[in-house]
PDB file of C-alpha atoms in Angstrom:
ATOM      1  CA  MET A1139     -11.218  -2.090  -9.840  1.00 59.00           C
ATOM      2  CA  ALA A1140      -8.173  -2.183  -7.580  1.00 65.00           C
ATOM      3  CA  LYS A1141      -8.422  -0.280  -4.328  1.00 93.00           C
ATOM      4  CA  THR A1142      -6.032   2.623  -3.842  1.00 97.00           C
ATOM      5  CA  ILE A1143      -3.954   2.930  -0.685  1.00 98.00           C
ATOM      6  CA  LEU A1144      -1.974   6.012   0.360  1.00 98.00           C
ATOM      7  CA  ILE A1145       0.964   5.306   2.686  1.00 98.00           C
ATOM      8  CA  THR A1146       3.040   8.056   4.294  1.00 98.00           C
ATOM      9  CA  GLY A1147       6.626   7.376   5.332  1.00 97.00           C
ATOM     10  CA  ALA A1148       6.793   4.756   2.581  1.00 97.00           C
ATOM     11  CA  SER A1149      10.494   5.060   1.791  1.00 95.00           C
ATOM     12  CA  SER A1150      11.659   2.788   4.624  1.00 93.00           C
ATOM     13  CA  GLY A1151      10.668   0.577   7.523  1.00 93.00           C
ATOM     14  CA  LEU A1152       7.069  -0.452   8.021  1.00 95.00           C
ATOM     15  CA  GLY A1153       5.770   1.854   5.294  1.00 97.00           C
ATOM     16  CA  GLU A1154       8.057   0.297   2.696  1.00 97.00           C
ATOM     17  CA  GLY A1155       7.258  -3.201   3.905  1.00 96.00           C
ATOM     18  CA  MET A1156       3.494  -2.625   3.840  1.00 97.00           C
ATOM     19  CA  ALA A1157       3.750  -1.192   0.311  1.00 98.00           C
ATOM     20  CA  ARG A1158       5.351  -4.440  -0.876  1.00 97.00           C
ATOM     21  CA  GLU A1159       2.693  -6.555   0.848  1.00 97.00           C
ATOM     22  CA  PHE A1160      -0.226  -4.526  -0.527  1.00 98.00           C
ATOM     23  CA  ALA A1161       1.277  -4.588  -4.027  1.00 97.00           C
ATOM     24  CA  ALA A1162       1.445  -8.388  -3.847  1.00 97.00           C
ATOM     25  CA  ARG A1163      -2.291  -8.319  -3.087  1.00 96.00           C
ATOM     26  CA  GLY A1164      -3.021  -6.186  -6.144  1.00 96.00           C
ATOM     27  CA  TYR A1165      -3.675  -2.798  -4.557  1.00 97.00           C
ATOM     28  CA  ASP A1166      -2.763   0.427  -6.369  1.00 97.00           C
ATOM     29  CA  LEU A1167      -0.418   2.577  -4.303  1.00 98.00           C
ATOM     30  CA  ALA A1168       0.096   6.258  -3.554  1.00 98.00           C
ATOM     31  CA  LEU A1169       3.457   6.452  -1.787  1.00 98.00           C
ATOM     32  CA  CYS A1170       5.011   9.539  -0.212  1.00 98.00           C
ATOM     33  CA  ALA A1171       8.054  10.345   1.898  1.00 97.00           C
ATOM     34  CA  ARG A1172      10.941  12.812   2.073  1.00 95.00           C
ATOM     35  CA  ARG A1173      13.412  10.523   0.278  1.00 95.00           C
ATOM     36  CA  VAL A1174      12.074  10.425  -3.263  1.00 96.00           C
ATOM     37  CA  GLU A1175      15.007   8.441  -4.623  1.00 97.00           C
ATOM     38  CA  ARG A1176      14.099   5.556  -2.330  1.00 97.00           C
ATOM     39  CA  LEU A1177      10.469   5.796  -3.415  1.00 97.00           C
ATOM     40  CA  GLU A1178      11.605   5.585  -7.039  1.00 98.00           C
ATOM     41  CA  THR A1179      13.605   2.435  -6.273  1.00 97.00           C
ATOM     42  CA  LEU A1180      10.604   0.915  -4.477  1.00 98.00           C
ATOM     43  CA  ARG A1181       8.256   1.815  -7.338  1.00 98.00           C
ATOM     44  CA  ASN A1182      10.575   0.197  -9.878  1.00 97.00           C
ATOM     45  CA  GLU A1183      10.820  -2.951  -7.772  1.00 97.00           C
ATOM     46  CA  ILE A1184       7.043  -3.193  -7.410  1.00 98.00           C
ATOM     47  CA  LYS A1185       6.391  -2.557 -11.106  1.00 97.00           C
ATOM     48  CA  GLN A1186       8.870  -5.285 -12.063  1.00 97.00           C
ATOM     49  CA  LYS A1187       7.224  -7.837  -9.772  1.00 97.00           C
ATOM     50  CA  HIS A1188       3.616  -6.692 -10.198  1.00 97.00           C
ATOM     51  CA  PRO A1189       3.177  -4.937 -13.582  1.00 97.00           C
ATOM     52  CA  GLN A1190      -0.581  -4.637 -13.087  1.00 96.00           C
ATOM     53  CA  VAL A1191      -0.176  -2.465  -9.973  1.00 97.00           C
ATOM     54  CA  ARG A1192      -0.249   1.298 -10.429  1.00 97.00           C
ATOM     55  CA  VAL A1193       2.237   3.172  -8.226  1.00 98.00           C
ATOM     56  CA  GLU A1194       2.359   6.954  -7.917  1.00 98.00           C
ATOM     57  CA  ILE A1195       4.978   8.673  -5.750  1.00 98.00           C
ATOM     58  CA  ARG A1196       5.425  12.183  -4.343  1.00 98.00           C
ATOM     59  CA  ALA A1197       7.839  13.943  -2.051  1.00 98.00           C
ATOM     60  CA  LEU A1198       6.326  14.776   1.325  1.00 98.00           C
ATOM     61  CA  ASP A1199       7.712  16.245   4.517  1.00 97.00           C
ATOM     62  CA  VAL A1200       4.858  15.691   6.958  1.00 98.00           C
ATOM     63  CA  LEU A1201       6.023  18.698   8.993  1.00 98.00           C
ATOM     64  CA  ASP A1202       5.092  20.880   6.021  1.00 98.00           C
ATOM     65  CA  TYR A1203       1.398  20.839   6.843  1.00 98.00           C
ATOM     66  CA  GLU A1204       0.220  22.655   3.726  1.00 98.00           C
ATOM     67  CA  GLN A1205       2.145  20.150   1.633  1.00 98.00           C
ATOM     68  CA  VAL A1206       0.330  17.296   3.396  1.00 98.00           C
ATOM     69  CA  PHE A1207      -3.012  18.606   2.134  1.00 98.00           C
ATOM     70  CA  GLU A1208      -1.629  19.311  -1.334  1.00 98.00           C
ATOM     71  CA  VAL A1209      -0.094  15.858  -1.766  1.00 98.00           C
ATOM     72  CA  PHE A1210      -3.184  14.003  -0.505  1.00 98.00           C
ATOM     73  CA  ARG A1211      -5.426  16.002  -2.855  1.00 98.00           C
ATOM     74  CA  GLU A1212      -3.071  15.413  -5.792  1.00 98.00           C
ATOM     75  CA  PHE A1213      -3.089  11.664  -5.162  1.00 98.00           C
ATOM     76  CA  ARG A1214      -6.892  11.717  -5.026  1.00 98.00           C
ATOM     77  CA  THR A1215      -6.909  13.527  -8.384  1.00 98.00           C
ATOM     78  CA  ASP A1216      -4.454  10.992  -9.837  1.00 97.00           C
ATOM     79  CA  PHE A1217      -6.575   7.982  -8.929  1.00 97.00           C
ATOM     80  CA  GLY A1218     -10.032   9.544  -8.814  1.00 96.00           C
ATOM     81  CA  ARG A1219     -10.462   8.392  -5.202  1.00 96.00           C
ATOM     82  CA  LEU A1220      -8.539   7.139  -2.180  1.00 98.00           C
ATOM     83  CA  ASP A1221      -9.883   4.031  -0.489  1.00 98.00           C
ATOM     84  CA  ARG A1222      -7.439   3.820   2.397  1.00 98.00           C
ATOM     85  CA  VAL A1223      -4.916   6.157   4.030  1.00 98.00           C
ATOM     86  CA  ILE A1224      -2.251   4.757   6.355  1.00 98.00           C
ATOM     87  CA  VAL A1225      -0.813   7.380   8.714  1.00 98.00           C
ATOM     88  CA  ASN A1226       2.586   5.800   9.166  1.00 97.00           C
ATOM     89  CA  ALA A1227       5.259   8.528   8.993  1.00 95.00           C
ATOM     90  CA  GLY A1228       6.957   9.070  12.336  1.00 93.00           C
ATOM     91  CA  MET A1229      10.216   9.096  14.251  1.00 92.00           C
ATOM     92  CA  GLY A1230      11.647   7.456  17.351  1.00 87.00           C
ATOM     93  CA  LYS A1231      14.000  10.183  18.535  1.00 84.00           C
ATOM     94  CA  GLY A1232      13.691  11.115  22.217  1.00 90.00           C
ATOM     95  CA  GLN A1233      15.599  11.792  25.422  1.00 95.00           C
ATOM     96  CA  PRO A1234      14.723  11.880  29.137  1.00 96.00           C
ATOM     97  CA  LEU A1235      12.880  15.064  30.010  1.00 97.00           C
ATOM     98  CA  GLY A1236      14.948  17.762  31.689  1.00 97.00           C
ATOM     99  CA  THR A1237      18.309  16.640  30.255  1.00 97.00           C
ATOM    100  CA  GLY A1238      18.750  19.439  27.731  1.00 96.00           C
ATOM    101  CA  TYR A1239      17.190  17.760  24.691  1.00 96.00           C
ATOM    102  CA  PHE A1240      13.911  19.611  24.401  1.00 97.00           C
ATOM    103  CA  TRP A1241      14.600  20.091  20.683  1.00 96.00           C
ATOM    104  CA  ALA A1242      14.663  16.313  20.149  1.00 96.00           C
ATOM    105  CA  ASN A1243      11.505  15.703  22.157  1.00 97.00           C
ATOM    106  CA  ARG A1244       9.748  18.588  20.444  1.00 97.00           C
ATOM    107  CA  GLN A1245      10.666  17.215  17.016  1.00 96.00           C
ATOM    108  CA  THR A1246       9.316  13.811  18.014  1.00 97.00           C
ATOM    109  CA  ALA A1247       6.089  15.329  19.341  1.00 97.00           C
ATOM    110  CA  GLU A1248       5.542  17.454  16.242  1.00 98.00           C
ATOM    111  CA  THR A1249       6.317  14.627  13.812  1.00 97.00           C
ATOM    112  CA  ASN A1250       4.377  11.901  15.585  1.00 98.00           C
ATOM    113  CA  PHE A1251       1.352  13.891  16.734  1.00 98.00           C
ATOM    114  CA  VAL A1252       0.877  17.266  15.030  1.00 98.00           C
ATOM    115  CA  ALA A1253       1.917  15.905  11.629  1.00 98.00           C
ATOM    116  CA  ALA A1254      -0.329  12.872  12.185  1.00 98.00           C
ATOM    117  CA  LEU A1255      -3.177  15.272  12.931  1.00 98.00           C
ATOM    118  CA  ALA A1256      -2.530  17.029   9.615  1.00 98.00           C
ATOM    119  CA  GLN A1257      -2.584  13.684   7.801  1.00 98.00           C
ATOM    120  CA  CYS A1258      -5.880  12.745   9.484  1.00 98.00           C
ATOM    121  CA  GLU A1259      -7.389  16.112   8.560  1.00 98.00           C
ATOM    122  CA  ALA A1260      -6.318  15.725   4.919  1.00 98.00           C
ATOM    123  CA  ALA A1261      -7.560  12.125   4.725  1.00 98.00           C
ATOM    124  CA  MET A1262     -10.891  12.819   6.403  1.00 98.00           C
ATOM    125  CA  GLU A1263     -11.512  15.798   4.131  1.00 98.00           C
ATOM    126  CA  ILE A1264     -11.340  13.388   1.183  1.00 98.00           C
ATOM    127  CA  PHE A1265     -13.271  10.590   2.905  1.00 98.00           C
ATOM    128  CA  ARG A1266     -16.109  12.905   3.954  1.00 98.00           C
ATOM    129  CA  GLU A1267     -16.438  14.125   0.377  1.00 97.00           C
ATOM    130  CA  GLN A1268     -16.438  10.525  -0.930  1.00 97.00           C
ATOM    131  CA  ASN A1269     -18.613   9.320   1.963  1.00 97.00           C
ATOM    132  CA  SER A1270     -16.306   6.307   2.192  1.00 97.00           C
ATOM    133  CA  GLY A1271     -12.774   5.384   3.163  1.00 97.00           C
ATOM    134  CA  HIS A1272     -10.570   3.618   5.690  1.00 98.00           C
ATOM    135  CA  LEU A1273      -8.183   5.559   7.910  1.00 98.00           C
ATOM    136  CA  VAL A1274      -5.392   3.517   9.518  1.00 98.00           C
ATOM    137  CA  MET A1275      -3.321   4.945  12.373  1.00 98.00           C
ATOM    138  CA  ILE A1276       0.015   3.315  13.177  1.00 98.00           C
ATOM    139  CA  SER A1277       0.489   3.706  16.929  1.00 98.00           C
ATOM    140  CA  SER A1278       2.791   1.542  19.089  1.00 96.00           C
ATOM    141  CA  MET A1279       2.689  -0.907  21.982  1.00 96.00           C
ATOM    142  CA  SER A1280       4.452   1.824  23.968  1.00 95.00           C
ATOM    143  CA  ALA A1281       1.140   3.726  23.897  1.00 97.00           C
ATOM    144  CA  MET A1282      -0.324   1.319  26.463  1.00 96.00           C
ATOM    145  CA  ARG A1283       1.335   3.086  29.423  1.00 95.00           C
ATOM    146  CA  GLY A1284       3.695   5.929  30.217  1.00 94.00           C
ATOM    147  CA  MET A1285       7.250   4.907  29.380  1.00 94.00           C
ATOM    148  CA  PRO A1286      10.495   6.069  31.062  1.00 94.00           C
ATOM    149  CA  LYS A1287      13.594   7.858  29.773  1.00 94.00           C
ATOM    150  CA  ASN A1288      14.088   7.951  25.986  1.00 94.00           C
ATOM    151  CA  LEU A1289      10.602   6.536  25.398  1.00 94.00           C
ATOM    152  CA  THR A1290       8.639   9.093  27.436  1.00 96.00           C
ATOM    153  CA  THR A1291       7.817  11.537  24.644  1.00 97.00           C
ATOM    154  CA  TYR A1292       7.546   8.866  21.953  1.00 96.00           C
ATOM    155  CA  ALA A1293       5.059   6.822  24.000  1.00 96.00           C
ATOM    156  CA  ALA A1294       3.014   9.917  24.803  1.00 98.00           C
ATOM    157  CA  THR A1295       2.705  10.811  21.105  1.00 98.00           C
ATOM    158  CA  LYS A1296       1.661   7.281  20.205  1.00 98.00           C
ATOM    159  CA  ALA A1297      -0.964   7.316  22.963  1.00 98.00           C
ATOM    160  CA  GLY A1298      -2.138  10.661  21.632  1.00 98.00           C
ATOM    161  CA  VAL A1299      -2.646   9.460  18.070  1.00 98.00           C
ATOM    162  CA  ALA A1300      -4.418   6.345  19.335  1.00 98.00           C
ATOM    163  CA  LEU A1301      -6.954   8.520  21.150  1.00 98.00           C
ATOM    164  CA  LEU A1302      -7.212  10.817  18.129  1.00 98.00           C
ATOM    165  CA  ALA A1303      -8.163   7.807  16.008  1.00 98.00           C
ATOM    166  CA  GLU A1304     -10.572   6.542  18.663  1.00 98.00           C
ATOM    167  CA  GLY A1305     -12.361   9.883  18.705  1.00 98.00           C
ATOM    168  CA  LEU A1306     -12.771   9.690  14.934  1.00 98.00           C
ATOM    169  CA  ARG A1307     -13.932   6.084  15.204  1.00 98.00           C
ATOM    170  CA  SER A1308     -16.601   7.139  17.695  1.00 98.00           C
ATOM    171  CA  GLU A1309     -17.811   9.864  15.345  1.00 98.00           C
ATOM    172  CA  MET A1310     -17.898   7.485  12.372  1.00 97.00           C
ATOM    173  CA  LEU A1311     -19.799   4.631  14.038  1.00 96.00           C
ATOM    174  CA  GLY A1312     -22.570   3.519  11.720  1.00 95.00           C
ATOM    175  CA  LYS A1313     -21.102   5.447   8.796  1.00 96.00           C
ATOM    176  CA  PRO A1314     -19.195   4.130   5.732  1.00 96.00           C
ATOM    177  CA  ILE A1315     -15.851   5.528   6.944  1.00 97.00           C
ATOM    178  CA  LYS A1316     -13.788   3.049   8.978  1.00 97.00           C
ATOM    179  CA  VAL A1317     -10.968   3.858  11.417  1.00 98.00           C
ATOM    180  CA  THR A1318      -8.340   1.344  12.538  1.00 98.00           C
ATOM    181  CA  THR A1319      -5.580   1.774  15.128  1.00 98.00           C
ATOM    182  CA  LEU A1320      -2.656  -0.637  15.059  1.00 98.00           C
ATOM    183  CA  PHE A1321      -0.246  -1.165  17.926  1.00 98.00           C
ATOM    184  CA  PRO A1322       2.905  -2.783  16.476  1.00 96.00           C
ATOM    185  CA  GLY A1323       5.193  -4.698  18.789  1.00 94.00           C
ATOM    186  CA  TYR A1324       8.867  -5.244  18.012  1.00 91.00           C
ATOM    187  CA  ILE A1325       9.202  -5.379  14.234  1.00 92.00           C
ATOM    188  CA  ARG A1326      12.697  -5.054  12.795  1.00 81.00           C
ATOM    189  CA  SER A1327      13.132  -1.841  10.793  1.00 70.00           C
ATOM    190  CA  GLU A1328      15.626   0.967  10.297  1.00 63.00           C
ATOM    191  CA  ILE A1329      14.376   2.723  13.413  1.00 60.00           C
ATOM    192  CA  ASN A1330      15.509  -0.179  15.630  1.00 53.00           C
ATOM    193  CA  GLU A1331      18.157  -1.931  13.525  1.00 58.00           C
ATOM    194  CA  LYS A1332      20.867  -1.228  16.137  1.00 56.00           C
ATOM    195  CA  VAL A1333      18.830  -2.672  19.010  1.00 59.00           C
ATOM    196  CA  LYS A1334      20.070  -6.170  19.843  1.00 63.00           C
ATOM    197  CA  ASN A1335      18.733  -9.095  21.880  1.00 62.00           C
ATOM    198  CA  THR A1336      15.155  -7.800  21.908  1.00 71.00           C
ATOM    199  CA  PRO A1337      12.588 -10.445  22.932  1.00 73.00           C
ATOM    200  CA  PHE A1338       9.712 -11.210  20.539  1.00 80.00           C
ATOM    201  CA  MET A1339      11.335  -9.244  17.681  1.00 84.00           C
ATOM    202  CA  VAL A1340      10.117 -10.392  14.246  1.00 92.00           C
ATOM    203  CA  ASP A1341      11.653  -9.601  10.883  1.00 91.00           C
ATOM    204  CA  THR A1342      10.244  -6.795   8.726  1.00 91.00           C
ATOM    205  CA  GLU A1343       8.499  -9.078   6.230  1.00 93.00           C
ATOM    206  CA  THR A1344       6.728 -11.090   8.938  1.00 94.00           C
ATOM    207  CA  GLY A1345       5.709  -7.984  10.825  1.00 95.00           C
ATOM    208  CA  CYS A1346       4.426  -6.130   7.765  1.00 96.00           C
ATOM    209  CA  ARG A1347       2.466  -9.161   6.614  1.00 96.00           C
ATOM    210  CA  ALA A1348       0.744  -9.194  10.022  1.00 96.00           C
ATOM    211  CA  LEU A1349       0.042  -5.454   9.775  1.00 97.00           C
ATOM    212  CA  VAL A1350      -1.513  -5.796   6.326  1.00 97.00           C
ATOM    213  CA  LYS A1351      -3.631  -8.753   7.462  1.00 96.00           C
ATOM    214  CA  ALA A1352      -5.005  -6.701  10.365  1.00 96.00           C
ATOM    215  CA  ILE A1353      -5.648  -3.700   8.093  1.00 97.00           C
ATOM    216  CA  GLU A1354      -7.570  -5.783   5.570  1.00 96.00           C
ATOM    217  CA  LYS A1355      -9.845  -7.030   8.363  1.00 96.00           C
ATOM    218  CA  GLU A1356     -10.649  -3.364   9.165  1.00 95.00           C
ATOM    219  CA  LYS A1357     -10.585  -4.058  12.898  1.00 92.00           C
ATOM    220  CA  ALA A1358     -11.082  -1.148  15.278  1.00 96.00           C
ATOM    221  CA  THR A1359      -7.819  -1.934  17.064  1.00 97.00           C
ATOM    222  CA  ALA A1360      -5.189  -4.657  16.925  1.00 97.00           C
ATOM    223  CA  CYS A1361      -1.861  -5.455  18.537  1.00 97.00           C
ATOM    224  CA  VAL A1362       0.510  -6.742  15.854  1.00 96.00           C
ATOM    225  CA  PRO A1363       1.669  -9.488  15.686  1.00 95.00           C
ATOM    226  CA  ALA A1364      -1.275 -10.706  17.753  1.00 94.00           C
ATOM    227  CA  TRP A1365       0.933 -13.134  19.700  1.00 93.00           C
ATOM    228  CA  PRO A1366       2.332 -12.273  22.153  1.00 94.00           C
ATOM    229  CA  TRP A1367       1.432  -8.560  21.960  1.00 95.00           C
ATOM    230  CA  THR A1368      -2.289  -8.825  22.724  1.00 95.00           C
ATOM    231  CA  LEU A1369      -1.417 -10.496  26.029  1.00 96.00           C
ATOM    232  CA  ILE A1370       1.477  -8.121  26.706  1.00 94.00           C
ATOM    233  CA  GLY A1371      -0.820  -5.158  26.042  1.00 94.00           C
ATOM    234  CA  MET A1372      -3.310  -6.392  28.619  1.00 95.00           C
ATOM    235  CA  LEU A1373      -0.499  -6.849  31.141  1.00 94.00           C
ATOM    236  CA  MET A1374       0.939  -3.395  30.426  1.00 94.00           C
ATOM    237  CA  ARG A1375      -2.427  -1.741  31.016  1.00 94.00           C
ATOM    238  CA  ASN A1376      -3.064  -3.534  34.312  1.00 94.00           C
ATOM    239  CA  LEU A1377       0.246  -4.275  36.033  1.00 92.00           C
ATOM    240  CA  PRO A1378       1.757  -1.805  38.537  1.00 92.00           C
ATOM    241  CA  LEU A1379       3.834   0.933  36.930  1.00 91.00           C
ATOM    242  CA  SER A1380       6.961  -0.372  38.675  1.00 90.00           C
ATOM    243  CA  VAL A1381       6.582  -3.664  36.789  1.00 90.00           C
ATOM    244  CA  VAL A1382       5.777  -2.000  33.489  1.00 87.00           C
ATOM    245  CA  LYS A1383       8.937   0.094  33.886  1.00 86.00           C
ATOM    246  CA  LYS A1384      11.043  -3.073  33.960  1.00 82.00           C
ATOM    247  CA  MET A1385       9.276  -4.384  30.848  1.00 76.00           C
ATOM    248  CA  SER A1386      10.306  -1.289  28.877  1.00 71.00           C
TER     249      SER A1386
END
């Protein structure tokens, strides 16, 4: 029996790329995002390439917290169970604090942390009932340290969800529910398509293949791609803040 994976934010970027990679590996997919028309296009593409893969789609605005629970439960009913949930939906909007853009920073904080909390609650409700499952949190390399300017709020939310996942992992030690936190480095996607001359940037397909490989290993944590981000992560955590600032 194929395992079923739920991916939020699956209409673009890393979510879309991971859906393609998992489909190629024979997983059934529960895909949700705000842009249903893009999900429909992705589903049609996957079904054409991999007819054996079952793909169900639903509209989901992760800021509608009640809808998060409804959609997760409906997917579980569709498939009978959910084996893995990837908390991927997020946004990169942000501005330096104190410059009049509280609304942008608040939206980033609510989308990347509070909405991620709702997704974890909905997933864990199902996993506890099943007494099995794999929760995957997509964090960011920016979570390693406090970041300046436009990255300040974004980095803080990604650090927050990493600790949220770690707390769950601690609770689930020795139990049949696994929790993985991934820290992606620079992977080309819609969120950064206008950023040029970025060192160590990999294309979407390469990056998503590395993400899926790490997820399938069910590691507790992983920097992705492993090279050079595992080393960079160690440096970010230990170098003086003045040096880390220049790296950002």
